[in-house]
Amino acid sequence: MTVFAASLLSPDAGLIVWIAITFGLLLVLLRKFAWGPITSALTQREATIAESIAQAEKALAEAKQLQADNTKARREAEAQAQAILREAREEAERLRGEEVDKTRTQIQQMQDSAQAEIEREKQSALDSLRAEVADLAVQAAEKILRANLDADRQKKIVNDFLGDLSKN
Amino acid sequence: MDSRRHDSRTDPMIKRASFLLLFAVAAVGLLPGAVMAAEDGELDALHHSANAYYLDFSPLGKMQLPRIFVVQHEDGSYGLELFSSTAKAILEGGFVPELAIEEEHTEVDSLAGDDHVAAAGDGHVMDAGLYGGITLAQLEAHLHAPHGAHVVIDMSISRHLLFAWIGMAIVILIMTRMAGMYKRGIGRDTAPKGLFQNLFETLILFVRNDIAKPNLGDKTDKYLPYLLTAFFFILTCNLLGLVPFGATATSNLMVTVVLATFTFILTQLGGTKDYWMHILWPPGIPTFVKPILMPVEILGILTKPIALAIRLFANMTAGHLVILSLIGLIFSFANIFGPGAGYGVAPVSIAFALFIYLLELLVSFIQAYVFTMLSALFIGMAVAEHHHDHDEAHGDHHADHHAPSVA
């Protein structure tokens, strides 16, 4: 049994040599045929992924910028439309006011001209009345003078004339 | 339970039950063989874990491995002697096994006619305790060269070496297949595909990102191949010990010493001027202390790989010893209290052994990790570009003294 126990820790130069050769060979073989391609592929993939993420982030930022631009443009367009609408409304208002004013002025003018016409008609009527009255007075005076009439007659004539006058 | 309603369910249940039954029958069937072996004094935990020049397929038999000796003859010339088995080395090559005094050498001569029947698993010869014509003690013994020659170096293919080679072959097969996949663009231009690639890529990335990079920094690429090789080789060897009839190459101190030596050499070769300055003339301390610290630091260089070697060896041996001791408990009980007690204690022993087995599975990964981690740490400390800062120097010493205490 002591032999067995010792064999667990006994030095074994042959095994050391063999394992050194084995592990050295494994190291060389794997280094050449396995680790190179594997680690380079992993590094490349990591680089690709990092690049993709960076690109995606960039694209996202661009999209956000674009969206912001769009929003801004829409706001501006809306504001512009609002302004145009307001302007149009004001213009319409203004036009309507002008129209009302114009109409009012026209009415005023028409009223004025009608007034003037009436005045003129009245004046001409008065003038013609005055002329008529003068004419009648002259005619009455002529009749009085021509007939040389008595006082009663004269009175009667004048009354008749006045009666005529008042009828006119 | 209504069996008709659960028809579809009972089928797999029956399968499972029959599997368990098979397992139980196998266990019970194997036990007598093991008991017999134990009665021969064969079941010895240390003996089972130790290196040997045969593969143990008990109870089927033992397969002897080739023996290779570099010998120096009496006239001073060197020669290489090859035998296909230990039996042939003794019976045909005339090599003399170094036996305990009570063993009779003449016994072998009388049985020399029996040739390798035991290797094929013949029960009759096994009963006689013979393996290819030699006894187990002779098979285990240290061999001396005949005719005044002496063995310079015993280059025989031992069990642990064979399993180191199997481990190497497995690692090479797996990793070249992985490399092939990456070369085809799978995993490089696309996502890794399948269980195989994902599983090993996870381990490779773990070694690279969590072991190599934190310790080595921008020197990762230079030492990564070594760390990956060490990790996968140790892991495979550790796991091979858990395979039935397998052996753990990493439970051999010689193997772990070689692995630690690789780390040691890489550490010293990569050592910067600062690293050597810290050892030979440590900065930041009074001059009269420096000559005292210097031998301590030099000792420190050596203790690191020694601790590395012993840690891996001890961890991988311990689990096996505990399992074998637990199994041995069955036979101890059987010997002391009779076979009934042996069968009675068996379920408990097996349950505990199973638990230790699972623990060993965990330890296999942990020890591969710890070895690689500490290798990366030691190399990293040697190759790091230091700034002459007292605090940092202090921090390094702190790490020095803590690292080997990791079990």
Short mmCIF file of C-alpha atoms in Angstrom, two decimals, chain B:
data_model
loop_
_atom_site.label_atom_id
_atom_site.label_comp_id
_atom_site.label_asym_id
_atom_site.label_seq_id
_atom_site.Cartn_x
_atom_site.Cartn_y
_atom_site.Cartn_z
CA MET B 1 -55.45 7.02 -10.92
CA ASP B 2 -57.43 5.89 -13.89
CA SER B 3 -54.85 4.23 -16.07
CA ARG B 4 -56.97 4.47 -19.22
CA ARG B 5 -57.25 8.23 -18.95
CA HIS B 6 -53.55 8.65 -18.45
CA ASP B 7 -52.53 6.31 -21.22
CA SER B 8 -50.43 8.85 -23.03
CA ARG B 9 -48.68 9.79 -19.81
CA THR B 10 -47.90 6.37 -18.51
CA ASP B 11 -45.81 5.51 -21.52
CA PRO B 12 -42.84 7.79 -20.72
CA MET B 13 -43.31 6.94 -17.06
CA ILE B 14 -42.90 3.27 -17.81
CA LYS B 15 -39.85 4.09 -19.85
CA ARG B 16 -38.35 6.05 -17.01
CA ALA B 17 -39.18 3.31 -14.54
CA SER B 18 -37.65 0.66 -16.75
CA PHE B 19 -34.55 2.80 -17.14
CA LEU B 20 -34.25 3.11 -13.38
CA LEU B 21 -34.78 -0.63 -13.05
CA LEU B 22 -32.04 -1.26 -15.57
CA PHE B 23 -29.78 1.09 -13.68
CA ALA B 24 -30.51 -0.67 -10.41
CA VAL B 25 -29.92 -4.10 -11.96
CA ALA B 26 -26.65 -2.88 -13.44
CA ALA B 27 -25.57 -1.46 -10.09
CA VAL B 28 -26.48 -4.61 -8.21
CA GLY B 29 -24.89 -6.72 -10.93
CA LEU B 30 -21.68 -4.76 -10.77
CA LEU B 31 -21.50 -4.80 -7.01
CA PRO B 32 -20.32 -8.43 -6.60
CA GLY B 33 -17.44 -7.75 -8.96
CA ALA B 34 -16.53 -4.68 -7.03
CA VAL B 35 -16.87 -6.53 -3.73
CA MET B 36 -14.61 -9.24 -5.07
CA ALA B 37 -12.13 -6.63 -6.19
CA ALA B 38 -12.29 -5.03 -2.77
CA GLU B 39 -11.62 -8.36 -1.12
CA ASP B 40 -8.50 -8.67 -3.26
CA GLY B 41 -7.38 -5.42 -1.73
CA GLU B 42 -7.84 -3.78 -5.08
CA LEU B 43 -10.22 -0.99 -4.14
CA ASP B 44 -7.92 1.60 -2.75
CA ALA B 45 -8.77 5.22 -3.30
CA LEU B 46 -5.18 6.39 -3.66
CA HIS B 47 -4.32 3.48 -5.88
CA HIS B 48 -7.22 4.24 -8.17
CA SER B 49 -6.30 7.91 -8.51
CA ALA B 50 -2.62 7.29 -9.01
CA ASN B 51 -1.00 6.90 -12.38
CA ALA B 52 -0.49 3.41 -13.81
CA TYR B 53 0.57 1.69 -16.98
CA TYR B 54 -2.80 0.13 -17.76
CA LEU B 55 -6.38 1.14 -18.36
CA ASP B 56 -8.66 -0.23 -15.71
CA PHE B 57 -11.88 -1.63 -17.15
CA SER B 58 -12.78 -3.54 -13.97
CA PRO B 59 -14.54 -5.90 -13.77
CA LEU B 60 -13.94 -6.58 -17.47
CA GLY B 61 -10.20 -6.51 -17.12
CA LYS B 62 -7.19 -4.33 -17.52
CA MET B 63 -5.62 -3.15 -20.74
CA GLN B 64 -1.89 -2.76 -20.44
CA LEU B 65 -0.22 0.17 -22.14
CA PRO B 66 3.05 0.22 -24.07
CA ARG B 67 6.25 0.65 -22.12
CA ILE B 68 9.07 2.73 -23.50
CA PHE B 69 12.41 2.91 -21.70
CA VAL B 70 15.52 4.87 -22.45
CA VAL B 71 18.24 2.68 -20.94
CA GLN B 72 21.93 3.02 -20.44
CA HIS B 73 23.72 -0.28 -20.94
CA GLU B 74 26.68 -1.51 -18.97
CA ASP B 75 29.12 -0.27 -21.61
CA GLY B 76 27.71 3.25 -21.35
CA SER B 77 25.78 3.24 -24.61
CA TYR B 78 22.17 4.40 -24.66
CA GLY B 79 19.31 2.39 -26.08
CA LEU B 80 15.56 2.56 -26.52
CA GLU B 81 13.47 -0.43 -25.43
CA LEU B 82 9.87 -0.76 -26.53
CA PHE B 83 7.27 -3.23 -25.27
CA SER B 84 3.57 -3.44 -26.05
CA SER B 85 2.77 -4.06 -22.36
CA THR B 86 4.29 -4.26 -18.90
CA ALA B 87 3.82 -8.05 -19.02
CA LYS B 88 5.98 -8.25 -22.13
CA ALA B 89 8.60 -5.97 -20.60
CA ILE B 90 8.89 -8.32 -17.63
CA LEU B 91 8.42 -11.66 -19.37
CA GLU B 92 10.21 -10.99 -22.64
CA GLY B 93 12.38 -7.97 -21.96
CA GLY B 94 13.66 -9.34 -18.68
CA PHE B 95 12.81 -6.17 -16.76
CA VAL B 96 12.75 -6.76 -13.04
CA PRO B 97 9.86 -5.36 -11.02
CA GLU B 98 10.80 -3.80 -7.71
CA LEU B 99 8.59 -5.75 -5.33
CA ALA B 100 8.01 -5.94 -1.65
CA ILE B 101 10.14 -8.61 0.04
CA GLU B 102 7.42 -11.23 0.51
CA GLU B 103 6.66 -11.37 -3.24
CA GLU B 104 8.22 -14.39 -4.86
CA HIS B 105 9.96 -13.77 -8.12
CA THR B 106 9.98 -17.42 -9.10
CA GLU B 107 6.18 -17.42 -9.14
CA VAL B 108 6.24 -15.42 -12.32
CA ASP B 109 8.57 -17.76 -14.12
CA SER B 110 6.30 -20.75 -13.59
CA LEU B 111 3.33 -18.88 -15.03
CA ALA B 112 5.23 -17.29 -17.90
CA GLY B 113 3.30 -19.41 -20.39
CA ASP B 114 0.02 -17.59 -19.72
CA ASP B 115 -0.06 -14.72 -22.16
CA HIS B 116 -2.32 -11.67 -22.11
CA VAL B 117 -5.51 -13.54 -21.51
CA ALA B 118 -6.40 -11.27 -18.67
CA ALA B 119 -6.18 -8.22 -20.89
CA ALA B 120 -9.06 -9.65 -22.89
CA GLY B 121 -11.07 -9.96 -19.68
CA ASP B 122 -10.89 -13.65 -18.99
CA GLY B 123 -12.37 -14.25 -15.57
CA HIS B 124 -10.41 -17.39 -14.95
CA VAL B 125 -7.06 -15.66 -15.17
CA MET B 126 -8.39 -12.70 -13.23
CA ASP B 127 -9.28 -15.03 -10.39
CA ALA B 128 -5.67 -16.06 -10.28
CA GLY B 129 -4.80 -12.35 -10.00
CA LEU B 130 -2.78 -12.42 -13.17
CA TYR B 131 -2.69 -9.83 -15.92
CA GLY B 132 -0.96 -11.01 -19.06
CA GLY B 133 1.02 -13.43 -16.93
CA ILE B 134 2.07 -11.05 -14.20
CA THR B 135 0.55 -10.21 -10.86
CA LEU B 136 -1.02 -6.85 -10.07
CA ALA B 137 1.89 -6.03 -7.77
CA GLN B 138 4.27 -6.64 -10.66
CA LEU B 139 2.10 -4.56 -12.96
CA GLU B 140 2.19 -1.69 -10.48
CA ALA B 141 5.85 -2.02 -9.61
CA HIS B 142 8.71 0.15 -10.65
CA LEU B 143 10.77 -1.69 -13.29
CA HIS B 144 14.52 -2.12 -13.36
CA ALA B 145 16.42 -2.83 -16.55
CA PRO B 146 18.14 -6.23 -16.80
CA HIS B 147 21.77 -7.18 -17.38
CA GLY B 148 23.38 -4.36 -15.44
CA ALA B 149 21.74 -1.66 -17.55
CA HIS B 150 19.68 1.04 -15.87
CA VAL B 151 16.63 2.98 -16.94
CA VAL B 152 17.62 6.57 -17.65
CA ILE B 153 14.10 7.72 -18.22
CA ASP B 154 10.85 5.81 -18.27
CA MET B 155 8.96 7.19 -21.24
CA SER B 156 6.12 4.66 -20.96
CA ILE B 157 2.63 5.59 -22.06
CA SER B 158 0.86 5.84 -18.73
CA ARG B 159 -2.85 6.11 -18.06
CA HIS B 160 -2.65 9.81 -17.34
CA LEU B 161 -0.58 10.47 -20.44
CA LEU B 162 -3.07 8.56 -22.58
CA PHE B 163 -5.92 10.61 -21.12
CA ALA B 164 -3.96 13.82 -21.63
CA TRP B 165 -3.65 12.77 -25.28
CA ILE B 166 -7.37 11.99 -25.47
CA GLY B 167 -8.02 15.42 -23.95
CA MET B 168 -5.69 17.01 -26.47
CA ALA B 169 -7.41 15.20 -29.34
CA ILE B 170 -10.84 16.31 -28.11
CA VAL B 171 -9.73 19.94 -27.75
CA ILE B 172 -8.13 19.90 -31.20
CA LEU B 173 -11.20 18.32 -32.80
CA ILE B 174 -13.58 20.79 -31.18
CA MET B 175 -11.50 23.87 -31.80
CA THR B 176 -10.56 23.10 -35.40
CA ARG B 177 -14.25 22.50 -36.07
CA MET B 178 -15.02 25.84 -34.43
CA ALA B 179 -12.30 27.52 -36.48
CA GLY B 180 -13.77 25.94 -39.62
CA MET B 181 -17.18 27.39 -38.84
CA TYR B 182 -15.74 30.87 -38.33
CA LYS B 183 -13.70 30.54 -41.50
CA ARG B 184 -16.89 29.78 -43.42
CA GLY B 185 -18.29 33.02 -42.07
CA ILE B 186 -20.69 31.53 -39.53
CA GLY B 187 -20.23 33.59 -36.42
CA ARG B 188 -18.08 36.14 -38.20
CA ASP B 189 -20.49 37.72 -40.65
CA THR B 190 -23.60 36.18 -39.09
CA ALA B 191 -24.72 35.26 -35.61
CA PRO B 192 -23.20 32.06 -34.18
CA LYS B 193 -25.30 29.06 -35.10
CA GLY B 194 -26.26 26.01 -33.14
CA LEU B 195 -25.56 24.62 -29.69
CA PHE B 196 -22.00 23.57 -30.49
CA GLN B 197 -20.77 26.95 -31.64
CA ASN B 198 -22.70 28.93 -29.05
CA LEU B 199 -21.52 26.73 -26.20
CA PHE B 200 -17.83 26.95 -27.02
CA GLU B 201 -18.00 30.55 -28.11
CA THR B 202 -19.41 31.43 -24.70
CA LEU B 203 -16.44 29.74 -23.05
CA ILE B 204 -13.93 31.35 -25.42
CA LEU B 205 -15.46 34.77 -24.88
CA PHE B 206 -15.50 34.16 -21.15
CA VAL B 207 -11.78 33.41 -21.15
CA ARG B 208 -11.08 36.40 -23.35
CA ASN B 209 -13.35 39.01 -21.80
CA ASP B 210 -13.50 37.96 -18.16
CA ILE B 211 -10.12 36.33 -17.60
CA ALA B 212 -7.60 37.70 -20.09
CA LYS B 213 -8.74 41.28 -20.66
CA PRO B 214 -9.10 42.47 -17.04
CA ASN B 215 -5.63 41.13 -16.17
CA LEU B 216 -3.66 41.67 -19.35
CA GLY B 217 -5.20 44.79 -20.83
CA ASP B 218 -3.73 45.62 -24.22
CA LYS B 219 -1.42 42.57 -24.06
CA THR B 220 -4.45 40.25 -24.19
CA ASP B 221 -3.90 39.17 -27.78
CA LYS B 222 -0.37 38.00 -27.06
CA TYR B 223 -1.25 35.67 -24.19
CA LEU B 224 -4.82 34.73 -25.14
CA PRO B 225 -3.79 31.61 -27.13
CA TYR B 226 -1.95 30.24 -24.11
CA LEU B 227 -4.80 31.01 -21.71
CA LEU B 228 -7.40 29.47 -24.04
CA THR B 229 -5.28 26.36 -24.57
CA ALA B 230 -4.66 25.96 -20.84
CA PHE B 231 -8.34 26.49 -20.03
CA PHE B 232 -9.72 24.02 -22.54
CA PHE B 233 -7.01 21.42 -21.97
CA ILE B 234 -7.44 21.50 -18.20
CA LEU B 235 -11.22 21.54 -18.47
CA THR B 236 -11.26 18.58 -20.87
CA CYS B 237 -8.80 16.60 -18.74
CA ASN B 238 -10.82 17.38 -15.60
CA LEU B 239 -14.03 16.22 -17.25
CA LEU B 240 -12.41 13.07 -18.67
CA GLY B 241 -11.87 11.99 -15.07
CA LEU B 242 -15.63 11.91 -14.59
CA VAL B 243 -16.19 9.58 -17.53
CA PRO B 244 -16.58 5.90 -16.59
CA PHE B 245 -13.23 4.11 -16.82
CA GLY B 246 -11.63 7.49 -17.41
CA ALA B 247 -8.65 9.00 -15.65
CA THR B 248 -7.88 12.55 -14.64
CA ALA B 249 -4.59 13.63 -16.12
CA THR B 250 -4.81 16.83 -14.07
CA SER B 251 -4.88 14.79 -10.86
CA ASN B 252 -1.25 13.95 -11.56
CA LEU B 253 1.23 16.33 -10.00
CA MET B 254 3.62 15.90 -12.94
CA VAL B 255 1.00 17.16 -15.36
CA THR B 256 0.05 20.18 -13.27
CA VAL B 257 3.72 20.97 -12.66
CA VAL B 258 4.30 21.10 -16.42
CA LEU B 259 1.26 23.35 -16.90
CA ALA B 260 2.37 25.64 -14.09
CA THR B 261 5.88 25.71 -15.56
CA PHE B 262 4.44 27.02 -18.82
CA THR B 263 2.79 29.86 -16.89
CA PHE B 264 6.02 30.41 -14.95
CA ILE B 265 8.13 30.63 -18.12
CA LEU B 266 5.67 32.96 -19.83
CA THR B 267 5.58 35.16 -16.73
CA GLN B 268 9.36 35.46 -16.54
CA LEU B 269 9.79 35.94 -20.30
CA GLY B 270 7.16 38.65 -20.36
CA GLY B 271 8.49 40.38 -17.23
CA THR B 272 9.16 44.06 -17.73
CA LYS B 273 12.02 46.01 -16.21
CA ASP B 274 9.62 47.21 -13.51
CA TYR B 275 8.71 43.62 -12.66
CA TRP B 276 12.35 42.68 -12.11
CA MET B 277 13.01 45.91 -10.25
CA HIS B 278 10.17 45.10 -7.87
CA ILE B 279 11.75 41.75 -7.16
CA LEU B 280 15.44 42.59 -7.03
CA TRP B 281 15.32 46.10 -5.61
CA PRO B 282 11.76 46.87 -4.45
CA PRO B 283 11.06 50.60 -4.66
CA GLY B 284 9.35 52.68 -2.02
CA ILE B 285 10.90 51.08 1.05
CA PRO B 286 13.98 51.90 3.19
CA THR B 287 17.21 50.62 1.70
CA PHE B 288 18.13 48.38 4.62
CA VAL B 289 14.86 46.43 4.15
CA LYS B 290 15.53 45.78 0.48
CA PRO B 291 18.06 42.94 0.95
CA ILE B 292 15.55 41.26 3.28
CA LEU B 293 12.69 41.61 0.85
CA MET B 294 14.65 40.41 -2.16
CA PRO B 295 14.78 36.71 -1.18
CA VAL B 296 11.13 36.91 -0.17
CA GLU B 297 10.23 38.26 -3.58
CA ILE B 298 12.31 35.61 -5.34
CA LEU B 299 10.56 32.98 -3.25
CA GLY B 300 7.30 34.64 -4.30
CA ILE B 301 8.09 34.05 -7.98
CA LEU B 302 8.43 30.34 -7.27
CA THR B 303 5.50 29.91 -4.89
CA LYS B 304 3.05 31.19 -7.47
CA PRO B 305 3.51 28.35 -10.00
CA ILE B 306 3.98 25.81 -7.21
CA ALA B 307 0.68 26.87 -5.68
CA LEU B 308 -0.85 26.74 -9.15
CA ALA B 309 0.35 23.16 -9.69
CA ILE B 310 -0.59 21.89 -6.24
CA ARG B 311 -4.01 23.56 -6.25
CA LEU B 312 -5.07 21.91 -9.50
CA PHE B 313 -3.58 18.55 -8.54
CA ALA B 314 -5.08 18.53 -5.05
CA ASN B 315 -8.52 19.66 -6.18
CA MET B 316 -8.74 17.09 -8.93
CA THR B 317 -7.43 14.30 -6.70
CA ALA B 318 -9.54 15.18 -3.67
CA GLY B 319 -12.92 14.71 -5.36
CA HIS B 320 -11.96 11.28 -6.63
CA LEU B 321 -10.61 10.27 -3.24
CA VAL B 322 -13.83 11.32 -1.54
CA ILE B 323 -15.98 9.44 -4.07
CA LEU B 324 -13.84 6.32 -3.79
CA SER B 325 -13.85 6.56 0.00
CA LEU B 326 -17.63 6.81 0.01
CA ILE B 327 -17.89 3.77 -2.24
CA GLY B 328 -15.26 2.05 -0.11
CA LEU B 329 -17.51 2.60 2.89
CA ILE B 330 -19.89 0.01 1.42
CA PHE B 331 -17.17 -2.65 1.45
CA SER B 332 -15.89 -1.62 4.84
CA PHE B 333 -19.39 -2.10 6.25
CA ALA B 334 -19.75 -5.38 4.36
CA ASN B 335 -16.43 -6.64 5.74
CA ILE B 336 -17.14 -5.63 9.31
CA PHE B 337 -20.88 -6.24 9.72
CA GLY B 338 -21.58 -8.68 6.90
CA PRO B 339 -22.93 -8.28 3.38
CA GLY B 340 -26.34 -7.04 4.61
CA ALA B 341 -24.81 -3.94 6.15
CA GLY B 342 -22.93 -3.37 2.90
CA TYR B 343 -26.14 -3.41 0.88
CA GLY B 344 -27.82 -1.29 3.54
CA VAL B 345 -25.24 1.45 3.47
CA ALA B 346 -24.93 1.38 -0.32
CA PRO B 347 -27.84 3.75 -1.14
CA VAL B 348 -26.53 6.37 1.29
CA SER B 349 -22.99 6.00 -0.01
CA ILE B 350 -24.12 6.20 -3.61
CA ALA B 351 -26.27 9.27 -2.92
CA PHE B 352 -23.33 11.02 -1.31
CA ALA B 353 -20.99 9.87 -4.05
CA LEU B 354 -23.41 11.25 -6.63
CA PHE B 355 -23.44 14.57 -4.80
CA ILE B 356 -19.62 14.65 -4.76
CA TYR B 357 -19.65 13.66 -8.43
CA LEU B 358 -21.78 16.70 -9.25
CA LEU B 359 -19.54 18.80 -7.05
CA GLU B 360 -16.58 17.49 -9.03
CA LEU B 361 -18.30 18.53 -12.22
CA LEU B 362 -18.49 22.02 -10.80
CA VAL B 363 -14.93 21.85 -9.50
CA SER B 364 -13.73 20.79 -12.98
CA PHE B 365 -14.94 24.08 -14.36
CA ILE B 366 -13.86 26.11 -11.35
CA GLN B 367 -10.33 24.73 -11.37
CA ALA B 368 -9.92 25.26 -15.10
CA TYR B 369 -11.12 28.82 -14.48
CA VAL B 370 -8.89 29.36 -11.44
CA PHE B 371 -5.78 28.06 -13.17
CA THR B 372 -6.38 30.25 -16.22
CA MET B 373 -7.40 33.21 -14.08
CA LEU B 374 -4.29 33.04 -11.92
CA SER B 375 -2.05 32.46 -14.94
CA ALA B 376 -3.52 35.59 -16.49
CA LEU B 377 -3.07 37.45 -13.20
CA PHE B 378 0.58 36.41 -12.78
CA ILE B 379 1.45 37.14 -16.39
CA GLY B 380 -0.51 40.38 -16.22
CA MET B 381 1.39 41.53 -13.13
CA ALA B 382 4.71 40.78 -14.82
CA VAL B 383 3.94 42.43 -18.14
CA ALA B 384 2.06 45.47 -16.84
CA GLU B 385 3.70 48.82 -17.47
CA HIS B 386 3.96 50.23 -13.96
CA HIS B 387 4.14 53.82 -12.97
CA HIS B 388 6.48 54.40 -10.08
CA ASP B 389 3.83 54.94 -7.54
CA HIS B 390 4.09 53.74 -3.99
CA ASP B 391 0.38 52.99 -3.66
CA GLU B 392 0.35 50.85 -6.75
CA ALA B 393 3.43 48.94 -5.62
CA HIS B 394 1.70 48.32 -2.33
CA GLY B 395 -1.41 47.15 -4.17
CA ASP B 396 0.64 44.68 -6.17
CA HIS B 397 2.18 43.14 -3.09
CA HIS B 398 -1.25 42.85 -1.63
CA ALA B 399 -2.38 40.94 -4.70
CA ASP B 400 0.76 38.76 -4.53
CA HIS B 401 -0.02 37.53 -1.11
CA HIS B 402 -3.67 36.99 -1.76
CA ALA B 403 -3.59 35.22 -5.07
CA PRO B 404 -2.09 31.89 -3.98
CA SER B 405 -4.63 31.56 -1.19
CA VAL B 406 -7.40 30.92 -3.71
CA ALA B 407 -8.27 27.25 -3.38
#
